[in-house]
C-alpha cells in the first residue's frame, strides 16, 4: 500500500510516497481503508523535529494523526465495530505511526462511528482539534452569560470547535483572527471580533475572565494585561517547565496559567458527537488528493484559512 513517510526531519520537501505492506491486525484492532486525513499543526511540529523529546529521532516516521474511513476487517475481540462501518479516529502513536496511508490498523478504542450526516473529510477533522476544544471547554469551569472569554487564533480547527461549544453558554466571546476569517468567527458564535492583522488585542482596554491562545504567539506574561484578577490563561502549547511548575506557581498568583494537554477519548469525543447532532458544523476549507500531500502541508502551514485542511486518500 502507499503511505507518506520521511527519513530526516525537515520541511515538506522530506515527505516521500513509499510502498509498504498492508498492516495486519491484532485481536483488539481494526483495519481501516482510509478515505480522508486531516492536517494538524502537530503533524508538522513532529516532522520539523520540534518534538524530538517525545518523538525520538528514529526513522522512517509516518505522518498524519486523524483519519476517517471504512472498516475492512475487525479483530476477534472487537465487539462494537464490524466490516463496512464508517468511522473516524486517530493513530495510536502519532510520534511514529501515520494516518496518511491507504490503510491503518488501530485499536477499536481509537475510533468512533462517523455520523451519517458528515463527510469523510469532516469526520477526519474531528479527533485532535475536537478533543482539544472539549478539554479546553471543560477546563474553563463554570461559564455563564457574565463570563468574558478571549480566543486568540479563533478560526483554525481548534477554535472552530471551541467557539461553537461556547455558543450555547451565553458567555461573551471575543475572537481574534485574520481578516478573511472574521465572518466565520461570527457565524460560529463570537460576539465580537478583532482582526490581528489590523489591531493588537493586548492594547485594548477590555479585560477577560478567560484567555486561551490558539495562535501559539501570545505569552502568558503579556496576556496578564488583559486578564481580570483570578482569570485563567489556557495554554495548549505549554513547555515542559510550564507543565511542571504551573500548578505550584498558581497557588501563589491571582492570574492562573493552565497547561492544556489532551487526546481524543471516551471522555471528550461523545460530547462532540452530541454537539454535531445538534448542529455544530465542520468547515473544511480545502481538500487535496493523496498525490498532492506536500502541497496540502505547504498550504496548511501557511495559514490564512478558516477551519481545517484535508487530504482525500481513496
Ligand atoms: N495541547 C493539545 O492537546 C493540543 C491539541 C490540539 C491543538 N493544539 C495546539 O493548539 C494550537 C491551535 O490548533 P489549531 O489546530 O486550531 O491550529 P490552526 O488551525 O493552525 O489555527 C491557528 C489559528 O491562529 C491564528 N493566528 C495566527 N497568527 C495569529 C496571531 N498573530 N494572532 C492571532 N491569531 C493568529 C490563525 O489565523 P490565520 O490562519 O489567519 O493566520 C489560525 O486561526 C496549535 O498550536 C496546536 O498545535 C494543542
Coordinates of C-alpha atoms and ligand atoms in Angstrom, one line a residue:
X1 CA 0.0 0.0 0.0
X2 CA 1.0 3.6 -0.5
X3 CA 1.9 5.7 2.6
X4 CA 3.7 9.1 3.2
X5 CA 6.8 9.0 5.3
X6 CA 10.1 10.8 5.9
X7 CA 13.7 9.8 6.8
X8 CA 15.0 13.1 8.1
X9 CA 13.4 16.0 10.0
X10 CA 12.6 19.0 7.8
X11 CA 10.1 20.9 5.7
X12 CA 7.6 19.4 3.3
X13 CA 10.4 18.5 0.9
X14 CA 11.3 15.5 3.1
X15 CA 7.9 13.9 2.6
X16 CA 8.0 10.8 0.3
X17 CA 5.5 8.4 -1.0
X18 CA 6.6 4.9 -0.2
X19 CA 5.3 1.4 -0.6
X20 CA 4.7 -0.7 2.5
X21 CA 2.9 -3.9 3.4
X22 CA -0.7 -3.5 4.3
X23 CA -0.8 -3.7 8.1
X24 CA -2.0 -6.9 9.8
X25 CA -4.3 -6.5 12.9
X26 CA -4.2 -7.7 16.5
X27 CA -7.3 -9.2 18.1
X28 CA -8.2 -5.8 19.6
X29 CA -7.6 -3.8 16.3
X30 CA -9.5 -2.9 13.2
X31 CA -8.1 -2.4 9.7
X32 CA -9.5 0.8 8.2
X33 CA -9.4 1.6 4.5
X34 CA -8.6 5.3 4.8
X35 CA -10.8 7.8 2.9
X36 CA -9.6 11.1 4.3
X37 CA -6.9 12.5 6.6
X38 CA -7.0 16.0 8.2
X39 CA -3.9 18.1 8.9
X40 CA -3.0 19.3 12.4
X41 CA -0.1 21.7 13.4
X42 CA 1.2 18.7 15.4
X43 CA 2.0 16.9 12.2
X44 CA 4.5 19.5 11.0
X45 CA 5.9 20.1 14.5
X46 CA 6.8 16.4 14.7
X47 CA 8.2 16.4 11.1
X48 CA 10.3 19.5 11.7
X49 CA 11.9 17.9 14.8
X50 CA 10.3 20.4 17.3
X51 CA 9.1 17.5 19.4
X52 CA 12.2 15.3 19.5
X53 CA 11.9 14.7 23.2
X54 CA 8.7 12.8 22.6
X55 CA 9.1 11.6 19.0
X56 CA 12.8 10.4 19.3
X57 CA 14.9 10.5 16.2
X58 CA 14.3 7.0 14.8
X59 CA 13.3 6.9 11.1
X60 CA 11.3 6.4 8.9
X61 CA 8.5 8.3 10.5
X62 CA 5.0 8.4 9.1
X63 CA 2.7 11.5 9.1
X64 CA -0.9 12.4 9.9
X65 CA -2.8 11.7 13.1
X66 CA -6.6 12.0 12.3
X67 CA -8.4 9.9 9.6
X68 CA -11.8 8.7 8.5
X69 CA -12.6 5.6 6.5
X70 CA -14.3 2.3 6.2
X71 CA -13.6 -0.8 8.3
X72 CA -12.2 -3.6 6.2
X73 CA -11.5 -6.1 8.9
X74 CA -12.1 -6.4 12.7
X75 CA -10.0 -8.5 15.2
X76 CA -11.6 -11.4 17.1
X77 CA -12.1 -9.4 20.3
X78 CA -13.6 -6.3 18.7
X79 CA -17.3 -6.3 19.6
X80 CA -18.6 -2.8 18.8
X81 CA -17.4 -2.4 15.1
X82 CA -17.8 -4.6 12.0
X83 CA -16.6 -4.6 8.4
X84 CA -18.3 -1.9 6.4
X85 CA -18.7 0.6 9.3
X86 CA -17.8 4.2 8.5
X87 CA -15.6 5.5 11.3
X88 CA -13.2 8.3 12.2
X89 CA -10.3 8.1 14.6
X90 CA -6.6 8.6 15.3
X91 CA -3.5 6.5 15.0
X92 CA -2.3 5.2 18.4
X93 CA 1.2 6.6 18.3
X94 CA 1.3 9.8 16.3
X95 CA 5.0 10.3 17.0
X96 CA 5.9 7.3 14.8
X97 CA 2.8 6.0 13.0
X98 CA 0.9 7.9 10.4
X99 CA -2.7 8.2 9.2
X100 CA -1.7 9.3 5.7
X101 CA -1.7 5.8 4.1
X102 CA -4.2 3.7 2.2
X103 CA -4.8 1.5 5.3
X104 CA -4.3 1.9 9.1
X105 CA -4.5 -0.7 11.8
X106 CA -5.7 0.8 15.1
X107 CA -7.2 -0.4 18.4
X108 CA -11.0 -0.2 18.4
X109 CA -10.8 2.2 21.3
X110 CA -9.2 4.8 18.9
X111 CA -12.2 5.0 16.6
X112 CA -15.8 6.2 16.7
X113 CA -18.7 5.8 14.3
X114 CA -18.9 8.6 11.8
X115 CA -22.3 10.4 11.9
X116 CA -24.1 9.8 8.6
X117 CA -24.7 13.5 8.1
X118 CA -21.0 14.4 7.8
X119 CA -18.5 13.6 5.0
X120 CA -15.2 11.6 5.4
X121 CA -13.1 14.8 5.3
X122 CA -15.3 16.3 8.0
X123 CA -15.1 13.1 10.1
X124 CA -11.3 13.2 9.8
X125 CA -11.3 16.8 11.0
X126 CA -12.7 15.8 14.4
X127 CA -10.3 13.9 16.7
X128 CA -7.3 16.1 17.7
X129 CA -8.9 19.6 17.3
X130 CA -12.3 18.5 18.5
X131 CA -11.0 16.7 21.6
X132 CA -8.8 19.7 22.5
X133 CA -11.8 22.0 22.2
X134 CA -13.9 19.9 24.5
X135 CA -11.0 19.7 27.1
X136 CA -10.5 23.5 26.9
X137 CA -14.2 24.0 27.3
X138 CA -14.2 21.7 30.4
X139 CA -11.1 23.4 31.9
X140 CA -12.9 26.8 31.7
X141 CA -15.1 25.6 34.5
X142 CA -18.4 27.3 35.2
X143 CA -19.2 29.7 32.4
X144 CA -22.3 32.0 32.5
X145 CA -23.6 34.9 30.5
X146 CA -21.4 37.3 32.6
X147 CA -18.2 35.4 31.6
X148 CA -15.9 37.3 29.2
X149 CA -13.7 34.9 27.1
X150 CA -11.0 35.8 24.6
X151 CA -10.0 33.2 22.0
X152 CA -6.7 34.3 20.3
X153 CA -6.4 32.4 17.0
X154 CA -10.1 31.5 16.9
X155 CA -10.8 30.2 13.5
X156 CA -8.4 27.2 13.0
X157 CA -9.6 23.7 13.7
X158 CA -9.4 24.0 17.5
X159 CA -11.2 27.4 17.6
X160 CA -13.9 26.3 15.2
X161 CA -15.0 23.6 17.6
X162 CA -14.4 25.7 20.8
X163 CA -16.4 28.7 19.5
X164 CA -19.4 26.5 18.7
X165 CA -19.2 24.7 22.1
X166 CA -19.2 28.1 23.9
X167 CA -22.1 29.4 21.8
X168 CA -24.8 27.9 24.0
X169 CA -23.4 29.1 27.3
X170 CA -24.3 32.7 26.5
X171 CA -20.8 33.9 27.5
X172 CA -19.4 37.0 25.8
X173 CA -16.8 35.6 23.5
X174 CA -14.3 37.7 21.6
X175 CA -12.5 36.0 18.7
X176 CA -9.1 37.2 17.4
X177 CA -8.4 36.1 13.9
X178 CA -7.2 37.2 10.4
X179 CA -9.3 39.4 8.1
X180 CA -10.6 36.6 5.8
X181 CA -12.0 34.5 8.7
X182 CA -13.8 37.2 10.7
X183 CA -17.2 36.3 9.2
X184 CA -16.6 32.6 10.2
X185 CA -15.8 33.6 13.8
X186 CA -19.2 35.4 14.0
X187 CA -21.0 32.5 12.4
X188 CA -19.5 30.1 14.9
X189 CA -20.7 32.2 17.9
X190 CA -18.2 35.1 18.6
X191 CA -20.0 38.1 20.0
X192 CA -17.1 40.4 18.9
X193 CA -14.1 40.0 16.7
X194 CA -10.6 41.5 16.5
X195 CA -8.5 41.4 13.3
X196 CA -5.0 40.6 14.4
X197 CA -3.7 42.0 11.1
X198 CA -5.0 45.4 12.0
X199 CA -5.3 45.6 15.8
X200 CA -3.4 44.4 18.8
X201 CA -5.8 42.9 21.3
X202 CA -3.2 43.4 24.1
X203 CA -3.6 47.2 23.6
X204 CA -7.3 47.2 24.1
X205 CA -8.9 48.2 27.4
X206 CA -11.2 45.2 27.8
X207 CA -10.3 42.5 30.5
X208 CA -11.3 38.9 30.4
X209 CA -12.1 36.0 32.8
X210 CA -10.5 33.5 30.5
X211 CA -7.9 33.9 27.7
X212 CA -7.0 31.0 25.5
X213 CA -4.2 31.4 23.0
X214 CA -4.5 29.1 19.9
X215 CA -2.0 31.1 17.8
X216 CA 1.0 30.0 20.0
X217 CA 2.1 33.6 19.8
X218 CA 0.7 35.2 22.9
X219 CA 2.8 34.8 26.1
X220 CA 1.2 34.5 29.5
X221 CA 3.3 37.4 30.8
X222 CA 1.7 39.6 28.1
X223 CA -1.8 38.2 28.4
X224 CA -1.9 39.2 32.1
X225 CA -2.5 42.8 30.9
X226 CA -6.0 41.8 29.6
X227 CA -6.8 39.3 32.4
X228 CA -9.1 40.1 35.4
X229 CA -7.8 39.1 38.9
X230 CA -8.4 35.4 39.3
X231 CA -8.6 34.9 35.5
X232 CA -7.3 31.8 33.6
X233 CA -4.8 31.6 30.8
X234 CA -5.3 28.4 28.9
X235 CA -2.1 27.3 27.0
X236 CA -2.4 24.4 24.5
X237 CA 1.3 24.5 23.6
X238 CA 2.9 24.6 27.0
X239 CA 6.7 24.0 27.5
X240 CA 7.9 21.2 29.8
X241 CA 8.6 23.8 32.6
X242 CA 5.1 25.2 32.3
X243 CA 3.6 21.8 32.8
X244 CA 5.8 21.0 35.8
X245 CA 5.7 24.4 37.6
X246 CA 2.3 26.0 36.8
X247 CA 0.2 24.0 39.4
X248 CA 2.5 25.1 42.2
X249 CA 3.1 28.7 41.0
X250 CA -0.7 29.1 40.5
X251 CA -1.1 28.7 44.3
X252 CA 0.8 32.0 44.8
X253 CA -0.6 34.1 42.0
X254 CA -4.0 35.5 41.2
X255 CA -3.9 35.1 37.4
X256 CA -3.5 31.4 36.6
X257 CA -1.6 29.6 33.8
X258 CA -3.2 26.3 32.8
X259 CA -1.3 23.9 30.6
X260 CA -3.7 22.1 28.3
X261 CA -2.8 18.5 27.3
X262 CA -5.4 16.3 25.7
X263 CA -6.1 13.4 23.4
X264 CA -9.3 12.0 21.8
X265 CA -11.1 9.7 24.4
X266 CA -14.4 8.4 25.6
X267 CA -14.4 11.5 27.9
X268 CA -14.4 14.1 25.1
X269 CA -15.4 12.7 21.6
X270 CA -19.0 11.7 22.7
X271 CA -19.6 15.4 23.8
X272 CA -18.6 16.5 20.3
X273 CA -20.8 13.9 18.6
X274 CA -23.7 15.2 20.7
X275 CA -22.9 18.8 19.6
X276 CA -22.7 17.7 15.9
X277 CA -26.1 16.0 16.2
X278 CA -27.4 19.4 17.5
X279 CA -26.0 21.4 14.6
X280 CA -22.2 22.0 15.2
X281 CA -20.7 22.5 11.8
X282 CA -17.3 21.4 10.5
X283 CA -15.7 23.7 7.9
X284 CA -13.1 22.1 5.6
X285 CA -11.6 25.0 3.6
X286 CA -9.7 23.0 1.1
X287 CA -9.2 19.3 0.2
X288 CA -6.2 17.9 -1.6
X289 CA -5.6 14.4 -3.2
X290 CA -3.1 11.9 -1.8
X291 CA -0.6 12.8 -4.6
X292 CA -0.8 16.4 -3.5
X293 CA 0.3 15.7 0.1
X294 CA 3.3 18.1 0.0
X295 CA 1.1 20.9 -1.4
X296 CA -1.5 20.2 1.2
X297 CA 1.0 20.6 4.0
X298 CA 2.5 23.7 2.5
X299 CA -0.9 25.3 2.2
X300 CA -1.9 24.3 5.8
X301 CA 1.3 25.5 7.3
X302 CA 0.9 28.9 5.6
X303 CA -2.4 29.5 7.4
X304 CA -5.0 32.2 6.4
X305 CA -8.0 29.8 6.0
X306 CA -10.9 29.0 8.4
X307 CA -11.4 25.5 9.8
X308 CA -9.4 22.5 8.5
X309 CA -7.4 21.3 5.5
X310 CA -7.9 17.7 4.5
X311 CA -6.4 15.1 2.1
X312 CA -8.6 12.5 0.3
X313 CA -6.9 9.2 0.1
X314 CA -9.1 6.6 -1.7
Ligands
LIG1 N1 -2.5 20.6 23.8 C1 -3.2 19.9 22.9 O1 -3.6 18.8 23.2 C2 -3.5 20.4 21.6 C3 -4.4 19.8 20.7 C4 -4.7 20.4 19.5 C5 -4.0 21.5 19.1 N2 -3.1 22.1 19.9 C6 -2.4 23.3 19.5 O2 -3.3 24.4 19.5 C7 -3.0 25.3 18.5 C8 -4.2 25.6 17.6 O3 -4.5 24.4 16.9 P1 -5.3 24.5 15.6 O4 -5.5 23.2 15.1 O5 -6.5 25.4 15.7 O6 -4.3 25.4 14.6 P2 -4.6 26.2 13.3 O7 -5.7 25.6 12.6 O8 -3.3 26.4 12.7 O9 -5.1 27.6 13.9 C9 -4.3 28.6 14.4 C10 -5.1 29.9 14.4 O10 -4.2 31.0 14.9 C11 -4.4 32.2 14.0 N3 -3.2 33.1 14.1 C12 -2.0 33.0 13.5 N4 -1.3 34.1 13.9 C13 -2.0 34.8 14.8 C14 -1.8 36.0 15.5 N5 -0.6 36.6 15.5 N6 -2.7 36.4 16.4 C15 -3.9 35.8 16.5 N7 -4.2 34.7 15.8 C16 -3.3 34.2 14.9 C17 -4.6 31.6 12.7 O11 -5.1 32.5 11.8 P3 -4.5 32.6 10.2 O12 -4.6 31.3 9.7 O13 -5.5 33.6 9.6 O14 -3.1 33.2 10.4 C18 -5.5 30.4 13.0 O15 -6.9 30.8 13.1 C19 -1.8 24.7 17.7 O16 -0.6 25.3 18.2 C20 -1.9 23.3 18.1 O17 -0.6 22.6 18.0 C21 -2.8 21.6 21.1

